[in-house]
PDB file of C-alpha atoms in Angstrom:
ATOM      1  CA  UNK A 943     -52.475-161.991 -27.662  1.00  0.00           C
ATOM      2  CA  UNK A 944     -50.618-162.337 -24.475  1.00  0.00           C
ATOM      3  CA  UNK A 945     -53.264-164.555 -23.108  1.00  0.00           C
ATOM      4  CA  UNK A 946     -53.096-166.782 -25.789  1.00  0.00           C
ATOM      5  CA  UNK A 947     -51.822-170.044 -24.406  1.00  0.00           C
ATOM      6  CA  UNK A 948     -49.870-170.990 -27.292  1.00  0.00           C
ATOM      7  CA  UNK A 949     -47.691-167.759 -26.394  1.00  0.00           C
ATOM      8  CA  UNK A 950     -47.660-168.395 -22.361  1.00  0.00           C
ATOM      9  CA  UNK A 951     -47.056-172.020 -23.084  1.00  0.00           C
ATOM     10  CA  UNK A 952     -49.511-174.676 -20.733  1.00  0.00           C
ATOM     11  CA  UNK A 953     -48.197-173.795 -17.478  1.00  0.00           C
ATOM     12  CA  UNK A 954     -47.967-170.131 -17.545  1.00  0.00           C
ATOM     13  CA  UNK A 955     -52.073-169.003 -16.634  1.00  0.00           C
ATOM     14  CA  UNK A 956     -53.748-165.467 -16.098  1.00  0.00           C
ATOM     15  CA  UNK A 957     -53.778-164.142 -12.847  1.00  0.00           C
ATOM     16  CA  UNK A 958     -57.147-162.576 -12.964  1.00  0.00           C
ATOM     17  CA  UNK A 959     -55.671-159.333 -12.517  1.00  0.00           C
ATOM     18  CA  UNK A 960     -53.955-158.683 -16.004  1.00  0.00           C
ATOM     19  CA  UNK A 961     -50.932-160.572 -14.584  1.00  0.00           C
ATOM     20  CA  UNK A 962     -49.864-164.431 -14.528  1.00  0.00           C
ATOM     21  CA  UNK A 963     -48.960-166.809 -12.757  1.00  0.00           C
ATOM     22  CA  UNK A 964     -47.073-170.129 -12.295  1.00  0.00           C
ATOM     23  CA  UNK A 965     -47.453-173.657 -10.558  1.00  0.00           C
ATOM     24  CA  UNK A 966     -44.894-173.624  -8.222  1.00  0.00           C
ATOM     25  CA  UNK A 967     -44.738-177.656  -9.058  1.00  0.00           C
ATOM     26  CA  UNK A 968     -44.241-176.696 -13.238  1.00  0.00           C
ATOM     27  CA  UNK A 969     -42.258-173.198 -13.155  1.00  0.00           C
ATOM     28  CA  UNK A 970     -39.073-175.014 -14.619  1.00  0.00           C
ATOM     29  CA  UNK A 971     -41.113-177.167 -16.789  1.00  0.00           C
ATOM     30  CA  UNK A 972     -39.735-177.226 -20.599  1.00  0.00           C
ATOM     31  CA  UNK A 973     -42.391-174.488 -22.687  1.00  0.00           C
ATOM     32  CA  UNK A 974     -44.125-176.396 -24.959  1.00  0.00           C
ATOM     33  CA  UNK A 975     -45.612-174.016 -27.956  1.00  0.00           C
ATOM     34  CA  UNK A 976     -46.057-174.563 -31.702  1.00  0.00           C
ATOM     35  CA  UNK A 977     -43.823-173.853 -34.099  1.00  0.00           C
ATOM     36  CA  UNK A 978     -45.253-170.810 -35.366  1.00  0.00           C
ATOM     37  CA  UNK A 979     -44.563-169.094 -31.661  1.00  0.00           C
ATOM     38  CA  UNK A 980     -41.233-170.580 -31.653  1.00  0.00           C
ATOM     39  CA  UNK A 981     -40.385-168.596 -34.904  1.00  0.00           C
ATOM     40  CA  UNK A 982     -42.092-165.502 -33.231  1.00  0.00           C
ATOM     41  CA  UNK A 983     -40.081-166.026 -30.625  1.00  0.00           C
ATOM     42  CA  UNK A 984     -36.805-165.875 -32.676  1.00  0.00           C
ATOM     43  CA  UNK A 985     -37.868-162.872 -34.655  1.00  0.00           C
ATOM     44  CA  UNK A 986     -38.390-161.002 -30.986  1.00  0.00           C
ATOM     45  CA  UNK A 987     -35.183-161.915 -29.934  1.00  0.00           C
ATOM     46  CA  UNK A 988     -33.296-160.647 -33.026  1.00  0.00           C
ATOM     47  CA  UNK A 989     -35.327-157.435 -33.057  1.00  0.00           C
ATOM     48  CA  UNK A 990     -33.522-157.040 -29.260  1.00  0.00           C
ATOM     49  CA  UNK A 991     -36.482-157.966 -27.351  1.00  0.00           C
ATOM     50  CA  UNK A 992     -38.684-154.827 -28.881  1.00  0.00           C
ATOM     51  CA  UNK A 993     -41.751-154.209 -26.989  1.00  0.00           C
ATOM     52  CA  UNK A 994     -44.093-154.154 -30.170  1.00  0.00           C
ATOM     53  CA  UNK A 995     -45.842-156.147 -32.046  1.00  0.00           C
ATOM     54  CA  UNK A 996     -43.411-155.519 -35.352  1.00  0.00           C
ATOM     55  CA  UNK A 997     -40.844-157.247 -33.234  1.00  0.00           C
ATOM     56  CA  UNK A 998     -42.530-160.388 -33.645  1.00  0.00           C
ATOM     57  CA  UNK A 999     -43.322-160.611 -36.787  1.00  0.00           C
ATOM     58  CA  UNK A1000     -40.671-160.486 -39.103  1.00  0.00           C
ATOM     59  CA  UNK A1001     -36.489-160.577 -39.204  1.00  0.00           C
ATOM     60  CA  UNK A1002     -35.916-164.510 -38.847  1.00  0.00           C
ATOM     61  CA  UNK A1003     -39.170-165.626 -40.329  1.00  0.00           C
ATOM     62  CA  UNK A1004     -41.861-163.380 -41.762  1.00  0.00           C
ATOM     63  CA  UNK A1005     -44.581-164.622 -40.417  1.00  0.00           C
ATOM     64  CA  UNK A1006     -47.405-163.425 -43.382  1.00  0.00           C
ATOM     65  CA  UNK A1007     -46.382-166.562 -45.032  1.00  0.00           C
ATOM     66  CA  UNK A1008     -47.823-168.391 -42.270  1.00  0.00           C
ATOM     67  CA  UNK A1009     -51.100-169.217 -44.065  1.00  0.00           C
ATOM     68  CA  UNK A1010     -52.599-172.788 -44.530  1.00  0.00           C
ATOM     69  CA  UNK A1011     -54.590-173.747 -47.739  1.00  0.00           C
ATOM     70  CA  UNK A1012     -57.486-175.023 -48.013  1.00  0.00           C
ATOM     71  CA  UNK A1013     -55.801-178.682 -48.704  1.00  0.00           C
ATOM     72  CA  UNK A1014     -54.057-178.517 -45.187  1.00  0.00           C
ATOM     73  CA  UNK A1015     -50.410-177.753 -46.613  1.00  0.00           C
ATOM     74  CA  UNK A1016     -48.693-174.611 -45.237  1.00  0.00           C
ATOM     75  CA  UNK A1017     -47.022-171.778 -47.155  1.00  0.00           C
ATOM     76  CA  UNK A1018     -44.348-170.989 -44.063  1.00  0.00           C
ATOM     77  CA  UNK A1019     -41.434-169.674 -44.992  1.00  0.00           C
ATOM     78  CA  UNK A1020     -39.094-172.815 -45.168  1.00  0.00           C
ATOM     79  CA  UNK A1021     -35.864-171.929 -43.439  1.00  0.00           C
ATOM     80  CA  UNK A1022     -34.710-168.468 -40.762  1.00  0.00           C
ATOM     81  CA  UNK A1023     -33.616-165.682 -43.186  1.00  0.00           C
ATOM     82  CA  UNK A1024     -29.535-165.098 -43.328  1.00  0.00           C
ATOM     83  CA  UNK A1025     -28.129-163.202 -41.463  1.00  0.00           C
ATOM     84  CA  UNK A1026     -30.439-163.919 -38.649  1.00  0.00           C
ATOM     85  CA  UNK A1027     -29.261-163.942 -35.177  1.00  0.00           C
ATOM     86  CA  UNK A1028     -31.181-166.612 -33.750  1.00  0.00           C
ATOM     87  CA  UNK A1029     -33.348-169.366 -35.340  1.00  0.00           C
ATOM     88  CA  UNK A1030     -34.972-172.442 -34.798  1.00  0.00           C
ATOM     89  CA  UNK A1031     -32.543-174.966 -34.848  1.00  0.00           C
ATOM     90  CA  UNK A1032     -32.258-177.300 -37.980  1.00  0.00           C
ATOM     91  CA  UNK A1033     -32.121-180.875 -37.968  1.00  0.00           C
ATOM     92  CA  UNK A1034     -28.586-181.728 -38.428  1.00  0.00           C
ATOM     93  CA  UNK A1035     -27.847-179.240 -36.309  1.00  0.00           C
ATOM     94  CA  UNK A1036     -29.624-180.430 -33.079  1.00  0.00           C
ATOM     95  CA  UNK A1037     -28.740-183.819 -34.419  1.00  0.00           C
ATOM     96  CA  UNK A1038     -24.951-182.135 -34.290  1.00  0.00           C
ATOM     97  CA  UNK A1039     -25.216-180.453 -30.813  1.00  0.00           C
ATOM     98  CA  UNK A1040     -26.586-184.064 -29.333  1.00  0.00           C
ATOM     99  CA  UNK A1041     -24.490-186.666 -30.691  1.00  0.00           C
ATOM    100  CA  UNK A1042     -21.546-185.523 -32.542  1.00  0.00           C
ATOM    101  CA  UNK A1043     -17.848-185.274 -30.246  1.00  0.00           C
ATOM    102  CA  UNK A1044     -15.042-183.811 -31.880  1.00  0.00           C
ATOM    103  CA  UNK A1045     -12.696-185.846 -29.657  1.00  0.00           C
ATOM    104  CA  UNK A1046     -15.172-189.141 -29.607  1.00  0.00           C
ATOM    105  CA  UNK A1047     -12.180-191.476 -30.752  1.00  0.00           C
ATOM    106  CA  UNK A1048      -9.647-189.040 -28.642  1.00  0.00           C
ATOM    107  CA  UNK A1049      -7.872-185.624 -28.693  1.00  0.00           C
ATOM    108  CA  UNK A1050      -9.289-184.468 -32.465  1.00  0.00           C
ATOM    109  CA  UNK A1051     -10.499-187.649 -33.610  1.00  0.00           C
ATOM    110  CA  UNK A1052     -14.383-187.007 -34.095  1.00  0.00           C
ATOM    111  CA  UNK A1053     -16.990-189.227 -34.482  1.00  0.00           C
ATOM    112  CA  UNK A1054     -20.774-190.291 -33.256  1.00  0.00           C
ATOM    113  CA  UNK A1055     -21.921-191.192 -29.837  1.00  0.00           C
ATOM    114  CA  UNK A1056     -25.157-193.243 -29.480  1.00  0.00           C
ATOM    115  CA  UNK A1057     -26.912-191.756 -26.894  1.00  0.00           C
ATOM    116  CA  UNK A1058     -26.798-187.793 -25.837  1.00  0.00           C
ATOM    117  CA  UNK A1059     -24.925-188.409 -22.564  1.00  0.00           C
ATOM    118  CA  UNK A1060     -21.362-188.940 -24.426  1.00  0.00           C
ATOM    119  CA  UNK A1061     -21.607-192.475 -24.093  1.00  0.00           C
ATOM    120  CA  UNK A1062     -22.770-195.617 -26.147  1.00  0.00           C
ATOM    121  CA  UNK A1063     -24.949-197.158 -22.646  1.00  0.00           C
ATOM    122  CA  UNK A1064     -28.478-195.470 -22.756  1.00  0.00           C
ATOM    123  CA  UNK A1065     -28.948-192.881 -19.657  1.00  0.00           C
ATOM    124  CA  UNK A1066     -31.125-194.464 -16.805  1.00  0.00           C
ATOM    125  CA  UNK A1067     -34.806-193.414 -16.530  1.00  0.00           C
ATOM    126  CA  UNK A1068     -35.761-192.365 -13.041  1.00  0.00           C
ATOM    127  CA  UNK A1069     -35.256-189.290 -10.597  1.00  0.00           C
ATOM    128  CA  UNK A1070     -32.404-186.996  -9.519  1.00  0.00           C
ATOM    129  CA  UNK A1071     -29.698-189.439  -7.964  1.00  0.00           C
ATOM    130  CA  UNK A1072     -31.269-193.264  -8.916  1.00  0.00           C
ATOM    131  CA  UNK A1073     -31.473-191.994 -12.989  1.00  0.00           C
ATOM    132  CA  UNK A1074     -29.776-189.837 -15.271  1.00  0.00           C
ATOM    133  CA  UNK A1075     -33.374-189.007 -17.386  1.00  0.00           C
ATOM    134  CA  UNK A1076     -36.808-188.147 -16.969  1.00  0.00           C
ATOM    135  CA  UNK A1077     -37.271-190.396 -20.379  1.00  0.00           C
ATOM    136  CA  UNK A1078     -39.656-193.759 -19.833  1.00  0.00           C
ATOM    137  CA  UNK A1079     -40.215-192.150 -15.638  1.00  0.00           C
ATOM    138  CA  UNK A1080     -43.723-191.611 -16.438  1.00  0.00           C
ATOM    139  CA  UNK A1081     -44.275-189.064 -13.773  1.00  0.00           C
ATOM    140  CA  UNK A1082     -44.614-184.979 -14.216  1.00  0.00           C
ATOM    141  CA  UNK A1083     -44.861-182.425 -11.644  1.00  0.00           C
ATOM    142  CA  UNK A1084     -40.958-182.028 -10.483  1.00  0.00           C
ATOM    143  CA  UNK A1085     -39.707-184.702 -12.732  1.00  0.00           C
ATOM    144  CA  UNK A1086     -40.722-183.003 -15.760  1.00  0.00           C
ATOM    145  CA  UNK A1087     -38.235-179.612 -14.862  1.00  0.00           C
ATOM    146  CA  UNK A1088     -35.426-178.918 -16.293  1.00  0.00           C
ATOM    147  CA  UNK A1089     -32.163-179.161 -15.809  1.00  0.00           C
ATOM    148  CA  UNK A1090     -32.667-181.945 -12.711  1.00  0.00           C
ATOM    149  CA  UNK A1091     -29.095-183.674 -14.061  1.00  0.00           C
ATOM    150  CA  UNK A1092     -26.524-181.164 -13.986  1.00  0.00           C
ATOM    151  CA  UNK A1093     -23.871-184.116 -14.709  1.00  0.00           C
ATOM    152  CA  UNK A1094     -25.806-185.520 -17.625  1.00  0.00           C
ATOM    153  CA  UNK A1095     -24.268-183.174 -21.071  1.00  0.00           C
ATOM    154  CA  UNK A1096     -23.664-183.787 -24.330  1.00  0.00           C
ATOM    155  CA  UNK A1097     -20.161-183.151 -25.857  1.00  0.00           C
ATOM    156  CA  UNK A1098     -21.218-179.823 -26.020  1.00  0.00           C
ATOM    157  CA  UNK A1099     -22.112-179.098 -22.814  1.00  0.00           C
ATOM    158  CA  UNK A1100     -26.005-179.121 -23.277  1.00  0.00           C
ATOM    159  CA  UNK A1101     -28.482-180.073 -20.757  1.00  0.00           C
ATOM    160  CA  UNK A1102     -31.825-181.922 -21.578  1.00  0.00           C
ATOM    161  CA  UNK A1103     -31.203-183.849 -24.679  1.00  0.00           C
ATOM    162  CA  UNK A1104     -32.774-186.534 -23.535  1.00  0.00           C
ATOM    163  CA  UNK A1105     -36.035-185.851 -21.375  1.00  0.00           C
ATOM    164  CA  UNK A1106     -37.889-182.835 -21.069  1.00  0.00           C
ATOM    165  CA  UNK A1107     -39.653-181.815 -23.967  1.00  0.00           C
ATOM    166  CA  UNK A1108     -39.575-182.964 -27.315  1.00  0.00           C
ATOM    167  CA  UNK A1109     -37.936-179.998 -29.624  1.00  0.00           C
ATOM    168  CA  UNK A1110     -38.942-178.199 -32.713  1.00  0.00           C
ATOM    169  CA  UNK A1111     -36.266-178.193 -35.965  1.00  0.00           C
ATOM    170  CA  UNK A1112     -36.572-175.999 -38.960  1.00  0.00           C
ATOM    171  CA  UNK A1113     -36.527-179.116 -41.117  1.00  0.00           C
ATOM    172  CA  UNK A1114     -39.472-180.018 -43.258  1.00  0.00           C
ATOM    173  CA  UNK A1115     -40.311-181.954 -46.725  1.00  0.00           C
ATOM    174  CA  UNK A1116     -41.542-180.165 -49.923  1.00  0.00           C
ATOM    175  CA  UNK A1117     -43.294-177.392 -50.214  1.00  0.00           C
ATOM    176  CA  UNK A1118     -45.939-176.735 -49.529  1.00  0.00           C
ATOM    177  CA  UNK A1119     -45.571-178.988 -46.766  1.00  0.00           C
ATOM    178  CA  UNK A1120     -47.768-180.160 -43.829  1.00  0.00           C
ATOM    179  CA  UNK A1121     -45.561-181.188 -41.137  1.00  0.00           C
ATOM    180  CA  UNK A1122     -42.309-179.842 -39.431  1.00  0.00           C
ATOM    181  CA  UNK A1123     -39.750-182.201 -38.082  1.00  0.00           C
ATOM    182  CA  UNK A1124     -38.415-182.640 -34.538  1.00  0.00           C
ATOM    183  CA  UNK A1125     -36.249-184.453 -32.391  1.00  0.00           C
ATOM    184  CA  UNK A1126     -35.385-185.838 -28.656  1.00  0.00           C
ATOM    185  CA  UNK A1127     -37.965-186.881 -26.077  1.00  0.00           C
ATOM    186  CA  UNK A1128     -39.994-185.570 -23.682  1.00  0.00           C
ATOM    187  CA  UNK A1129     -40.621-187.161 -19.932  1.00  0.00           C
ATOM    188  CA  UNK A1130     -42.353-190.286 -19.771  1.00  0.00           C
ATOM    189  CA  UNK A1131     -41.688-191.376 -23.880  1.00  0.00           C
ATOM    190  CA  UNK A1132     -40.257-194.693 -24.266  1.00  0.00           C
ATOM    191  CA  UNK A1133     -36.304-194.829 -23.504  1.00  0.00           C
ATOM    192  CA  UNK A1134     -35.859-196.743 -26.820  1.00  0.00           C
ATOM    193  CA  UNK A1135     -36.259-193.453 -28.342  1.00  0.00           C
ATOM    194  CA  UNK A1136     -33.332-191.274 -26.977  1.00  0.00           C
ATOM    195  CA  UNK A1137     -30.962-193.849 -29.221  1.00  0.00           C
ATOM    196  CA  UNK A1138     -28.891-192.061 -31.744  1.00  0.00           C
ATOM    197  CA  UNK A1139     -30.971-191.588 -34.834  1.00  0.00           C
ATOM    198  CA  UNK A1140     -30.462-192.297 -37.891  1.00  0.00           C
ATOM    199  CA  UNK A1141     -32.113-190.412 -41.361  1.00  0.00           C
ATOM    200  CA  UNK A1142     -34.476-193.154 -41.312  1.00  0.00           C
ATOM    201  CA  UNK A1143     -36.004-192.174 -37.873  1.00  0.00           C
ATOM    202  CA  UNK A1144     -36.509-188.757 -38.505  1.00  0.00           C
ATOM    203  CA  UNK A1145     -39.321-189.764 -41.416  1.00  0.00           C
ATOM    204  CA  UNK A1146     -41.533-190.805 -38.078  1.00  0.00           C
ATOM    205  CA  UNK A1147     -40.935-187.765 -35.940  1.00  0.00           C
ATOM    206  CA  UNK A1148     -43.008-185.046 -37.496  1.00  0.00           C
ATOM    207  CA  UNK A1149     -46.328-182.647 -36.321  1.00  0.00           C
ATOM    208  CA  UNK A1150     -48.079-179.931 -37.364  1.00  0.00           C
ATOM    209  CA  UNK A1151     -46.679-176.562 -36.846  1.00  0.00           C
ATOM    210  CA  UNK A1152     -49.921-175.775 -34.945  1.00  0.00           C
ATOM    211  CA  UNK A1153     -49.347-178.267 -31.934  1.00  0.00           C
ATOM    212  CA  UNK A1154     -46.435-177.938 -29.340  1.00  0.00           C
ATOM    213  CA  UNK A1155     -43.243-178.854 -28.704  1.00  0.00           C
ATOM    214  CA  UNK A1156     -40.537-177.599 -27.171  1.00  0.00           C
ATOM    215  CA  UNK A1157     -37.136-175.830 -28.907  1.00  0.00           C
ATOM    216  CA  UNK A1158     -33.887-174.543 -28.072  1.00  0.00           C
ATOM    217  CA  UNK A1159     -32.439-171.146 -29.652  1.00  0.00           C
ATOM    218  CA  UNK A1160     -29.655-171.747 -32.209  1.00  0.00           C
ATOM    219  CA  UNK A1161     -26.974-168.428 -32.792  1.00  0.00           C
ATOM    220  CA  UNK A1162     -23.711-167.900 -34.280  1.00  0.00           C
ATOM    221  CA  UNK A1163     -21.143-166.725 -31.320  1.00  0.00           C
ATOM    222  CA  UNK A1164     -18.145-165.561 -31.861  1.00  0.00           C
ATOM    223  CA  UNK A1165     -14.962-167.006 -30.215  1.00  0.00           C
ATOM    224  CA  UNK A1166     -11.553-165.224 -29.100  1.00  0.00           C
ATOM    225  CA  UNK A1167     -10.163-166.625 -32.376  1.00  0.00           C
ATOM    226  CA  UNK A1168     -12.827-164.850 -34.444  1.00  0.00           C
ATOM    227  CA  UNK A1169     -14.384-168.614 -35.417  1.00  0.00           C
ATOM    228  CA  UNK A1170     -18.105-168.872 -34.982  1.00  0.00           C
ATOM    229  CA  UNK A1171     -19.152-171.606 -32.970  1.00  0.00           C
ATOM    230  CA  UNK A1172     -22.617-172.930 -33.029  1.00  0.00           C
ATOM    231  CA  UNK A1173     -24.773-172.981 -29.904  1.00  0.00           C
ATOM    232  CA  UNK A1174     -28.046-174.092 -28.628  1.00  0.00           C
ATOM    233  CA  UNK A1175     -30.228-173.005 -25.615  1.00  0.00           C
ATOM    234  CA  UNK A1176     -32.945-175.130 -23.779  1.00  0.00           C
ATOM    235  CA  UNK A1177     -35.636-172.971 -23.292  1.00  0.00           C
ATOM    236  CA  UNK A1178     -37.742-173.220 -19.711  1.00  0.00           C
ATOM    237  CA  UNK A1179     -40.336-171.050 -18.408  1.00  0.00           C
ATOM    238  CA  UNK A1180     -37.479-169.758 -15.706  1.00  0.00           C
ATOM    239  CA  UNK A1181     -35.026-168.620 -17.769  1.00  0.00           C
ATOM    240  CA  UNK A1182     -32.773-168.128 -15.063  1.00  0.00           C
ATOM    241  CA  UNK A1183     -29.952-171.139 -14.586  1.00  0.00           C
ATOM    242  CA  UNK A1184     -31.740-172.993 -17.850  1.00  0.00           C
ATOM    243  CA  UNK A1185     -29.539-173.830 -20.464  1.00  0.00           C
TER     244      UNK A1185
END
């Protein structure tokens, strides 16, 4: 249902007149849904944007498999289908897109950074010109938006990776399982966290697919030299200028 809150994410509301509607003060706040609409969302955008229901439900994740037994554990369909055009990002390859620099030691020399600002000094918690993230501010309303530090990347040019919402990964253990796995922070979480995890850390950074996160759209583009080069997008309730 379109007025399903899980699909409009919590600051996208019914305007009373079969429209909606957005806080000025949260319109480029990071959509938080769970990660059952995030696969929806996927299989919409690799059925070209279809205005039907089919659209959503099946071509990246079929989502009859989403079913929960009577034990709790989940029967989801694990990982996006191949061949798909978009997914929900794995694990190592947000992990990837937020710490990994294929000139970290200089020109071809890759390696690991420790935090997701290219740099081994944690980004400073606070607002637009006294910080560089939202992380440990403890305030919403405009400092919960996204995209407030332009300047603040990863090697690969993303925006957000630390801050903003936490994000949804296609990871999970076993099967059936109970949890999917996710990574970053959102606004106000403890700084500590934006440090460069390691496999250990990802063990404590689980939820239910039914509660919400955030998530970025992975896709395979192709580059002038015909290589494939992987690429995540930060989705916000504006889509315009949000990367």
């Amino acid at each position: 249902s379109p007025w399903n809150s899980d699909f409009t994410s919590a600051f996208i509301i019914p305007d009373g007149q079969g429209g909606f509607v957005t806080d000025p003060e949260f319109e480029r706040a990071p959509v938080s849904v769970p990660w059952h609409m995030a696969a929806r969302f996927m299989n919409w955008l690799h059925n070209d944007r279809a205005a039907e229901r089919a659209a959503f439900e099946s071509g990246v994740y079929d989502t009859s498999t989403f079913t929960q037994n009577p034990d709790g554990t989940w029967n989801d369909q694990i990982a996006h289908t191949p061949g798909s055009r978009y997914w929900i990002p794995t694990f190592d390859e947000t992990f990837k897109a937020f710490y990994y620099d294929p000139d970290r030691y200089g020109d071809g020399l890759d390696g690991y950074w420790m935090f997701p600002n290219r740099s081994n000094t944690p980004p400073v918690a606070g607002p637009p010109g006294i910080g560089t993230t939202n992380v440990g501010n403890g305030t919403f309303g405009p400092y919960m938006s996204s995209g407030l530090y332009p300047d603040v990347t990863t090697p690969w040019g993303l925006l957000d990776a630390s801050g903003g919402a936490r994000e949804w990964t296609e990871f999970t253990l076993g099967e059936p399982f109970r949890t999917r796995y996710y990574m970053g922070t959102a606004a106000g979480m403890d700084p500590v966290l934006i440090r460069l995890f390691d496999r250990a850390d990802q063990y404590h950074m689980r939820a239910s697919p039914t509660l919400p996160n955030g998530f970025r759209v992975a896709s395979l583009v192709p580059s002038p030299a015909t290589v494939s080069i992987y690429f995540v997008m930060f989705v916000c309730i504006r889509k315009r200028n949000c990367q």
